[in-house]
Structure formats: C-alpha cells, structure tokens
Amino acid sequence: MRLVIMGPPGAGKGTQSALISSKYGIPHVSTGDMFREILKRSDGLANRIRKYVESGELVPDELVVEMVRDRICRPDCEGGFILDGFPRTVAQAEALDRMLESAGKELNAVLYLRVSEEAVVRRLSRRRVCERCGAIYHLDYNPPKRPGVCDRCGGRLIQRDDDREEVIRERLRVYHEQTEPLINYYGEKGLLVEIDGCKEIHQVWEDVQRVLDPIASRGDC
Ligand code: ADP
Ligand code: ADP
Ligand code: ZN
C-alpha cells in the first residue's frame, strides 16, 4: 500500500503512522523524523536545514524531494510505504506524482486527519517524544507508564524544540498557507479520505483501519 497521511501539525499523523506501519508492514517515512536525525549531526546538510526547522519554516522543496526520492527507492519501500509530513507543498506533490509515475506506481489513498485548531495547540504543547526511538506521548492523552521514560525502549522523553508556542503558531500559519491546498489537490484526484482526528487515539485508529483494511485486502498494491 502506498499512502500519504496529512493534517495540521499535531493532528496525530505520527501516532497513526506508527500503528499503520506495524499493522500493515509498510515503512513509516517521516520527513520530520529524517530531518531531526540529520540535525543530531553538525555537517553541511544539518547546517543548511537547521534554521528552517527551528523556526517552523519549510525546508526548500528540492532538498526534501531528493531526500524522499532516495528513501522510497530503497528495497524496503518496494511493497509500499506511508509518507508522513510529505508532501507539504503543491510542488512536492507534483514531484511525488512524477517519481511514482516513472516507477509505474501510484498512491492508493491520502488520509486527511481533520482536527480543530484548539485541539492542535493542546496536543503540541504537551507532546513528549522519546529521544532514542521517536515514540510519541502526550502528558494527558497518552502518558508514559513512568514519567519521563519511554515505555518501549527506556529512553528519555523530551519536548521538541519546535513545540514552543511561538514556533507552533508559525507552523500553523505555514500549514494553512502552503499545505492546506493539497486537500483540494488530492480531493480532485479522488484519493482523499477524510478522518475525524478529534476523537481519541484508539477511535481514530478504528476509523483508519476501516478505510485501510479493504485496500490492503485487495492485494493489488
Ligand atoms: P503529528 O505527527 O500530526 O504532528 P502526533 O502524532 O505527534 O501528531 O500527535 C501530537 C500530540 O497529540 C502527541 O502528544 C500525541 O500523543 C497526541 N495525540 C495524537 N493523537 C491524538 C488523539 N487522537 N487525541 C489526543 N491526543 C492525540
Ligand atoms: P509536525 O509535527 O508539524 O507534523 P514534522 O515533524 O512533520 O512536524 O516537521 C518538522 C519540521 O521539519 C517542519 O516544521 C519543517 O521545518 C521540516 N519539514 C518536515 N517535512 C517537510 C517537508 N515535506 N517540506 C519542508 N519542510 C519539512
Ligand atoms: Zn523510546
């Protein structure tokens, strides 16, 4: 299955992608996670992208597109993938179409998690992530068993630098301006499936499976 998951920052894309990846056996390709890995280093590429990520701006399209092209050409993506955080601009979506077309492949669905702006701010301001494995928690909605410690790997839980209020506001502005147009882009292609992202995590997951189970069992992807 080749999927895209979209929605505003904090919609629950990473949370649902992890569940999708494990149930359907497809790699979770998150451009945000890839950038955060790169930023742990201090080479030329890290220095080029740091200012964008830290201020909540988008990294230039050419750079992101090349990174995704390299990633989805790897053998583990042969049977499909879920793209989280990409595409984020119409130019990125067009580049993805060209990549898939030249490989004779296509997207099966674009999941759009719809959530209110207040919910997003509540979620992002109390999000915590595992420094080591990237697992996602929320202090109220999905707390770890032991405060500050990852249930999965024992790693330390941290707050992302860009989950501060000023940066959250900027990320939302950028989302409305540059990413929201993709809702129409994929709507017109008949690929968009809207999911109510305001429900609790396990209820959203039920709805996601209701959409994906039939696609997965068609076996033509
Ligand atoms: P995104 O990848 O879209 O930015 P995340 O999956 O990281 O979003 O979720 C943002 C925050 O909201 C995290 O703290 C996560 O635990 C929490 N969260 C995710 N889905 C829900 C939900 N359906 N209800 C409440 N909180 C949620
Ligand atoms: P969110 O929790 O807002 O969904 P992500 O983890 O997807 O955040 O992205 C974090 C940051 O990484 C973005 O604010 C942006 O600077 C950069 N980034 C991630 N994906 C892309 C992309 N497809 N195009 C441009 N910049 C990106
Ligand atoms: Zn962990």
CSV table of C-alpha atoms and ligand atoms in Angstrom, one decimal:
chain,number,residue,atom,x,y,z
A,1,MET,CA,0.0,0.0,0.0
A,2,ARG,CA,1.3,3.4,-0.9
A,3,LEU,CA,-0.2,6.1,1.4
A,4,VAL,CA,0.1,9.7,2.4
A,5,ILE,CA,-1.1,10.9,5.8
A,6,MET,CA,-1.8,14.6,6.1
A,7,GLY,CA,-3.3,17.2,8.5
A,8,PRO,CA,-2.0,20.1,10.6
A,9,PRO,CA,0.9,19.9,13.0
A,10,GLY,CA,-0.3,17.9,16.0
A,11,ALA,CA,-3.2,16.2,14.1
A,12,GLY,CA,-1.9,12.7,15.1
A,13,LYS,CA,-0.1,11.8,11.9
A,14,GLY,CA,3.0,10.3,13.6
A,15,THR,CA,0.8,8.4,16.1
A,16,GLN,CA,-1.4,6.8,13.5
A,17,SER,CA,1.5,6.2,11.1
A,18,ALA,CA,3.3,4.1,13.7
A,19,LEU,CA,0.1,2.0,14.1
A,20,ILE,CA,-0.3,1.7,10.4
A,21,SER,CA,3.3,0.8,9.8
A,22,SER,CA,3.2,-2.0,12.3
A,23,LYS,CA,-0.2,-3.5,11.3
A,24,TYR,CA,0.3,-3.3,7.5
A,25,GLY,CA,4.0,-3.9,7.4
A,26,ILE,CA,5.0,-0.8,5.5
A,27,PRO,CA,7.8,1.6,6.5
A,28,HIS,CA,6.9,4.9,8.1
A,29,VAL,CA,8.6,7.6,6.1
A,30,SER,CA,8.5,10.8,8.2
A,31,THR,CA,10.4,13.7,6.7
A,32,GLY,CA,10.3,15.5,10.1
A,33,ASP,CA,11.9,12.5,11.8
A,34,MET,CA,14.5,12.3,9.0
A,35,PHE,CA,15.4,16.0,9.5
A,36,ARG,CA,15.6,15.6,13.2
A,37,GLU,CA,18.1,12.7,12.7
A,38,ILE,CA,20.2,14.9,10.4
A,39,LEU,CA,20.1,17.7,13.0
A,40,LYS,CA,21.8,15.5,15.5
A,41,ARG,CA,24.9,15.8,13.4
A,42,SER,CA,26.7,19.1,12.6
A,43,ASP,CA,27.7,18.6,8.9
A,44,GLY,CA,26.9,20.9,6.0
A,45,LEU,CA,23.4,19.5,5.4
A,46,ALA,CA,22.5,19.9,9.1
A,47,ASN,CA,23.6,23.5,9.0
A,48,ARG,CA,21.6,24.1,5.8
A,49,ILE,CA,18.3,22.9,7.3
A,50,ARG,CA,18.6,24.0,10.9
A,51,LYS,CA,17.3,27.5,10.5
A,52,TYR,CA,14.1,26.3,8.8
A,53,VAL,CA,13.3,23.5,11.2
A,54,GLU,CA,14.0,25.6,14.3
A,55,SER,CA,11.8,28.5,13.1
A,56,GLY,CA,8.9,26.3,11.8
A,57,GLU,CA,9.5,27.2,8.1
A,58,LEU,CA,9.6,24.7,5.4
A,59,VAL,CA,12.9,23.3,4.2
A,60,PRO,CA,13.3,24.1,0.4
A,61,ASP,CA,11.4,21.7,-1.9
A,62,GLU,CA,14.5,20.5,-3.9
A,63,LEU,CA,16.2,19.3,-0.7
A,64,VAL,CA,13.1,17.5,0.6
A,65,VAL,CA,12.2,15.9,-2.7
A,66,GLU,CA,15.7,14.5,-3.2
A,67,MET,CA,15.7,13.0,0.3
A,68,VAL,CA,12.3,11.4,-0.2
A,69,ARG,CA,13.3,10.1,-3.6
A,70,ASP,CA,16.3,8.3,-2.1
A,71,ARG,CA,14.3,6.9,0.7
A,72,ILE,CA,11.3,5.5,-1.3
A,73,CYS,CA,13.7,3.9,-3.8
A,74,ARG,CA,15.1,1.6,-1.1
A,75,PRO,CA,14.1,-2.1,-1.2
A,76,ASP,CA,12.0,-1.9,2.0
A,77,CYS,CA,9.6,0.5,0.2
A,78,GLU,CA,9.1,-1.9,-2.7
A,79,GLY,CA,5.8,-3.2,-1.2
A,80,GLY,CA,4.6,0.3,-0.1
A,81,PHE,CA,5.1,3.0,2.5
A,82,ILE,CA,3.3,5.6,4.5
A,83,LEU,CA,4.5,9.2,3.9
A,84,ASP,CA,4.1,11.4,6.9
A,85,GLY,CA,4.9,15.1,6.6
A,86,PHE,CA,5.4,14.9,2.9
A,87,PRO,CA,4.2,16.3,0.5
A,88,ARG,CA,3.7,19.7,2.2
A,89,THR,CA,3.5,21.9,-0.9
A,90,VAL,CA,1.9,21.5,-4.3
A,91,ALA,CA,5.4,21.4,-5.9
A,92,GLN,CA,6.3,18.5,-3.6
A,93,ALA,CA,3.1,16.7,-4.5
A,94,GLU,CA,3.8,17.1,-8.2
A,95,ALA,CA,7.3,15.8,-7.7
A,96,LEU,CA,5.9,12.8,-5.9
A,97,ASP,CA,3.5,12.1,-8.8
A,98,ARG,CA,6.4,12.2,-11.2
A,99,MET,CA,8.5,9.9,-9.1
A,100,LEU,CA,5.7,7.3,-8.8
A,101,GLU,CA,4.7,7.6,-12.4
A,102,SER,CA,8.2,6.9,-13.6
A,103,ALA,CA,8.3,3.8,-11.4
A,104,GLY,CA,4.9,2.7,-12.8
A,105,LYS,CA,3.3,3.0,-9.4
A,106,GLU,CA,0.6,5.1,-7.8
A,107,LEU,CA,-0.8,6.2,-4.4
A,108,ASN,CA,-3.7,4.2,-3.0
A,109,ALA,CA,-5.0,6.8,-0.6
A,110,VAL,CA,-4.3,10.1,1.1
A,111,LEU,CA,-5.6,10.1,4.7
A,112,TYR,CA,-6.5,13.5,5.9
A,113,LEU,CA,-6.9,13.9,9.7
A,114,ARG,CA,-9.2,16.8,10.4
A,115,VAL,CA,-8.8,18.5,13.8
A,116,SER,CA,-9.6,21.8,15.3
A,117,GLU,CA,-7.0,24.5,15.9
A,118,GLU,CA,-7.6,24.4,19.7
A,119,ALA,CA,-7.0,20.7,19.8
A,120,VAL,CA,-3.8,21.0,17.9
A,121,VAL,CA,-2.4,23.6,20.3
A,122,ARG,CA,-3.4,21.5,23.3
A,123,ARG,CA,-1.7,18.4,21.8
A,124,LEU,CA,1.5,20.0,20.7
A,125,SER,CA,2.2,22.0,23.8
A,126,ARG,CA,2.1,18.8,25.9
A,127,ARG,CA,3.7,16.4,23.4
A,128,ARG,CA,6.7,14.5,24.5
A,129,VAL,CA,8.9,12.2,22.3
A,130,CYS,CA,11.5,9.6,23.0
A,131,GLU,CA,14.9,10.9,22.4
A,132,ARG,CA,16.1,7.4,21.4
A,133,CYS,CA,13.3,5.7,19.4
A,134,GLY,CA,11.0,8.6,18.5
A,135,ALA,CA,7.9,7.1,20.2
A,136,ILE,CA,5.2,9.8,20.7
A,137,TYR,CA,3.5,10.5,24.1
A,138,HIS,CA,1.2,13.2,25.5
A,139,LEU,CA,1.2,14.2,29.1
A,140,ASP,CA,-2.6,13.9,29.4
A,141,TYR,CA,-3.8,11.9,26.4
A,142,ASN,CA,-1.1,9.2,26.1
A,143,PRO,CA,1.2,9.4,29.1
A,144,PRO,CA,4.1,7.0,29.6
A,145,LYS,CA,3.9,4.5,32.4
A,146,ARG,CA,6.8,6.1,34.2
A,147,PRO,CA,7.1,9.9,34.0
A,148,GLY,CA,9.9,11.0,31.6
A,149,VAL,CA,10.8,7.4,30.5
A,150,CYS,CA,9.8,5.7,27.2
A,151,ASP,CA,7.7,2.5,27.6
A,152,ARG,CA,9.2,1.0,24.6
A,153,CYS,CA,12.9,1.5,25.0
A,154,GLY,CA,13.6,3.1,28.3
A,155,GLY,CA,14.9,6.3,26.5
A,156,ARG,CA,14.4,9.8,27.9
A,157,LEU,CA,11.3,11.7,26.9
A,158,ILE,CA,11.9,15.3,25.7
A,159,GLN,CA,9.9,18.2,24.3
A,160,ARG,CA,10.7,19.1,20.7
A,161,ASP,CA,12.3,22.5,20.3
A,162,ASP,CA,9.7,23.5,17.8
A,163,ASP,CA,6.8,22.6,20.2
A,164,ARG,CA,7.2,26.0,21.8
A,165,GLU,CA,4.2,28.4,21.5
A,166,GLU,CA,5.8,30.9,19.0
A,167,VAL,CA,7.0,28.2,16.7
A,168,ILE,CA,3.7,26.3,16.9
A,169,ARG,CA,1.9,29.5,15.7
A,170,GLU,CA,4.3,29.8,12.8
A,171,ARG,CA,4.0,26.1,11.8
A,172,LEU,CA,0.2,26.5,11.8
A,173,ARG,CA,0.5,29.6,9.6
A,174,VAL,CA,2.8,27.8,7.2
A,175,TYR,CA,0.4,24.8,7.1
A,176,HIS,CA,-2.6,27.0,6.2
A,177,GLU,CA,-0.7,28.8,3.5
A,178,GLN,CA,1.3,26.0,1.9
A,179,THR,CA,0.0,22.6,2.8
A,180,GLU,CA,-3.8,23.1,3.0
A,181,PRO,CA,-4.1,23.5,-0.8
A,182,LEU,CA,-3.2,19.8,-1.0
A,183,ILE,CA,-6.6,18.9,0.4
A,184,ASN,CA,-8.1,20.0,-2.9
A,185,TYR,CA,-5.2,18.7,-5.0
A,186,TYR,CA,-5.8,15.1,-3.7
A,187,GLY,CA,-9.6,15.6,-3.5
A,188,GLU,CA,-9.7,16.3,-7.2
A,189,LYS,CA,-7.7,13.1,-7.9
A,190,GLY,CA,-10.2,11.1,-5.9
A,191,LEU,CA,-7.6,9.9,-3.4
A,192,LEU,CA,-8.6,11.9,-0.3
A,193,VAL,CA,-10.2,10.1,2.7
A,194,GLU,CA,-11.2,12.5,5.5
A,195,ILE,CA,-10.9,11.1,9.0
A,196,ASP,CA,-12.2,12.8,12.2
A,197,GLY,CA,-8.9,13.4,14.1
A,198,CYS,CA,-10.7,14.9,17.1
A,199,LYS,CA,-11.7,11.5,18.5
A,200,GLU,CA,-9.5,9.6,21.0
A,201,ILE,CA,-6.4,7.9,19.6
A,202,HIS,CA,-7.9,4.4,19.6
A,203,GLN,CA,-11.1,5.6,18.0
A,204,VAL,CA,-9.2,7.4,15.2
A,205,TRP,CA,-7.3,4.1,14.8
A,206,GLU,CA,-10.5,2.2,14.4
A,207,ASP,CA,-11.6,4.6,11.7
A,208,VAL,CA,-8.3,4.4,9.9
A,209,GLN,CA,-8.4,0.6,9.8
A,210,ARG,CA,-11.9,0.7,8.5
A,211,VAL,CA,-10.5,2.6,5.5
A,212,LEU,CA,-7.3,0.7,5.0
A,213,ASP,CA,-8.4,-3.0,5.6
A,214,PRO,CA,-10.3,-3.2,2.3
A,215,ILE,CA,-7.4,-1.5,0.4
A,216,ALA,CA,-4.9,-3.9,2.0
A,217,SER,CA,-7.0,-7.0,1.2
A,218,ARG,CA,-7.4,-6.0,-2.4
A,219,GLY,CA,-3.8,-7.1,-2.7
A,220,ASP,CA,-3.3,-5.2,-5.9
A,221,CYS,CA,-0.9,-2.8,-4.3
B,1,ADP,P1,1.6,15.0,14.2
B,1,ADP,O1,2.6,13.9,13.7
B,1,ADP,O2,0.5,15.1,13.3
B,1,ADP,O3,2.3,16.3,14.5
B,1,ADP,P2,1.5,13.4,16.7
B,1,ADP,O4,1.1,12.1,16.3
B,1,ADP,O5,2.9,13.7,17.1
B,1,ADP,O6,1.0,14.5,15.6
B,1,ADP,O7,0.5,13.9,17.9
B,1,ADP,C1,0.6,15.1,18.5
B,1,ADP,C2,0.4,15.0,20.0
B,1,ADP,O8,-1.0,14.7,20.2
B,1,ADP,C3,1.1,13.9,20.7
B,1,ADP,O9,1.4,14.3,22.0
B,1,ADP,C4,0.2,12.7,20.7
B,1,ADP,O10,0.4,11.8,21.8
B,1,ADP,C5,-1.2,13.4,20.8
B,1,ADP,N1,-2.3,12.7,20.1
B,1,ADP,C6,-2.2,12.1,18.9
B,1,ADP,N2,-3.4,11.7,18.5
B,1,ADP,C7,-4.3,12.1,19.5
B,1,ADP,C8,-5.7,12.0,19.7
B,1,ADP,N3,-6.5,11.4,18.7
B,1,ADP,N4,-6.3,12.5,20.8
B,1,ADP,C9,-5.5,13.2,21.7
B,1,ADP,N5,-4.1,13.3,21.6
B,1,ADP,C10,-3.6,12.8,20.5
B,2,ADP,P1,4.7,18.2,12.6
B,2,ADP,O1,4.7,17.8,14.0
B,2,ADP,O2,4.4,19.7,12.5
B,2,ADP,O3,3.9,17.4,11.7
B,2,ADP,P2,7.2,17.5,11.3
B,2,ADP,O4,7.9,16.6,12.2
B,2,ADP,O5,6.5,16.8,10.1
B,2,ADP,O6,6.2,18.4,12.1
B,2,ADP,O7,8.2,18.5,10.7
B,2,ADP,C1,9.0,19.3,11.5
B,2,ADP,C2,9.8,20.3,10.6
B,2,ADP,O8,10.6,19.7,9.6
B,2,ADP,C3,8.9,21.3,9.8
B,2,ADP,O9,8.4,22.4,10.6
B,2,ADP,C4,9.8,21.7,8.7
B,2,ADP,O10,10.7,22.7,9.0
B,2,ADP,C5,10.5,20.4,8.4
B,2,ADP,N1,9.8,19.6,7.4
B,2,ADP,C6,9.3,18.3,7.6
B,2,ADP,N2,8.8,17.8,6.4
B,2,ADP,C7,9.0,18.8,5.5
B,2,ADP,C8,8.6,18.9,4.1
B,2,ADP,N3,8.0,17.9,3.5
B,2,ADP,N4,8.9,20.0,3.5
B,2,ADP,C9,9.6,21.0,4.1
B,2,ADP,N5,9.9,21.0,5.4
B,2,ADP,C10,9.6,19.9,6.1
B,3,ZN,ZN,11.8,5.0,23.1
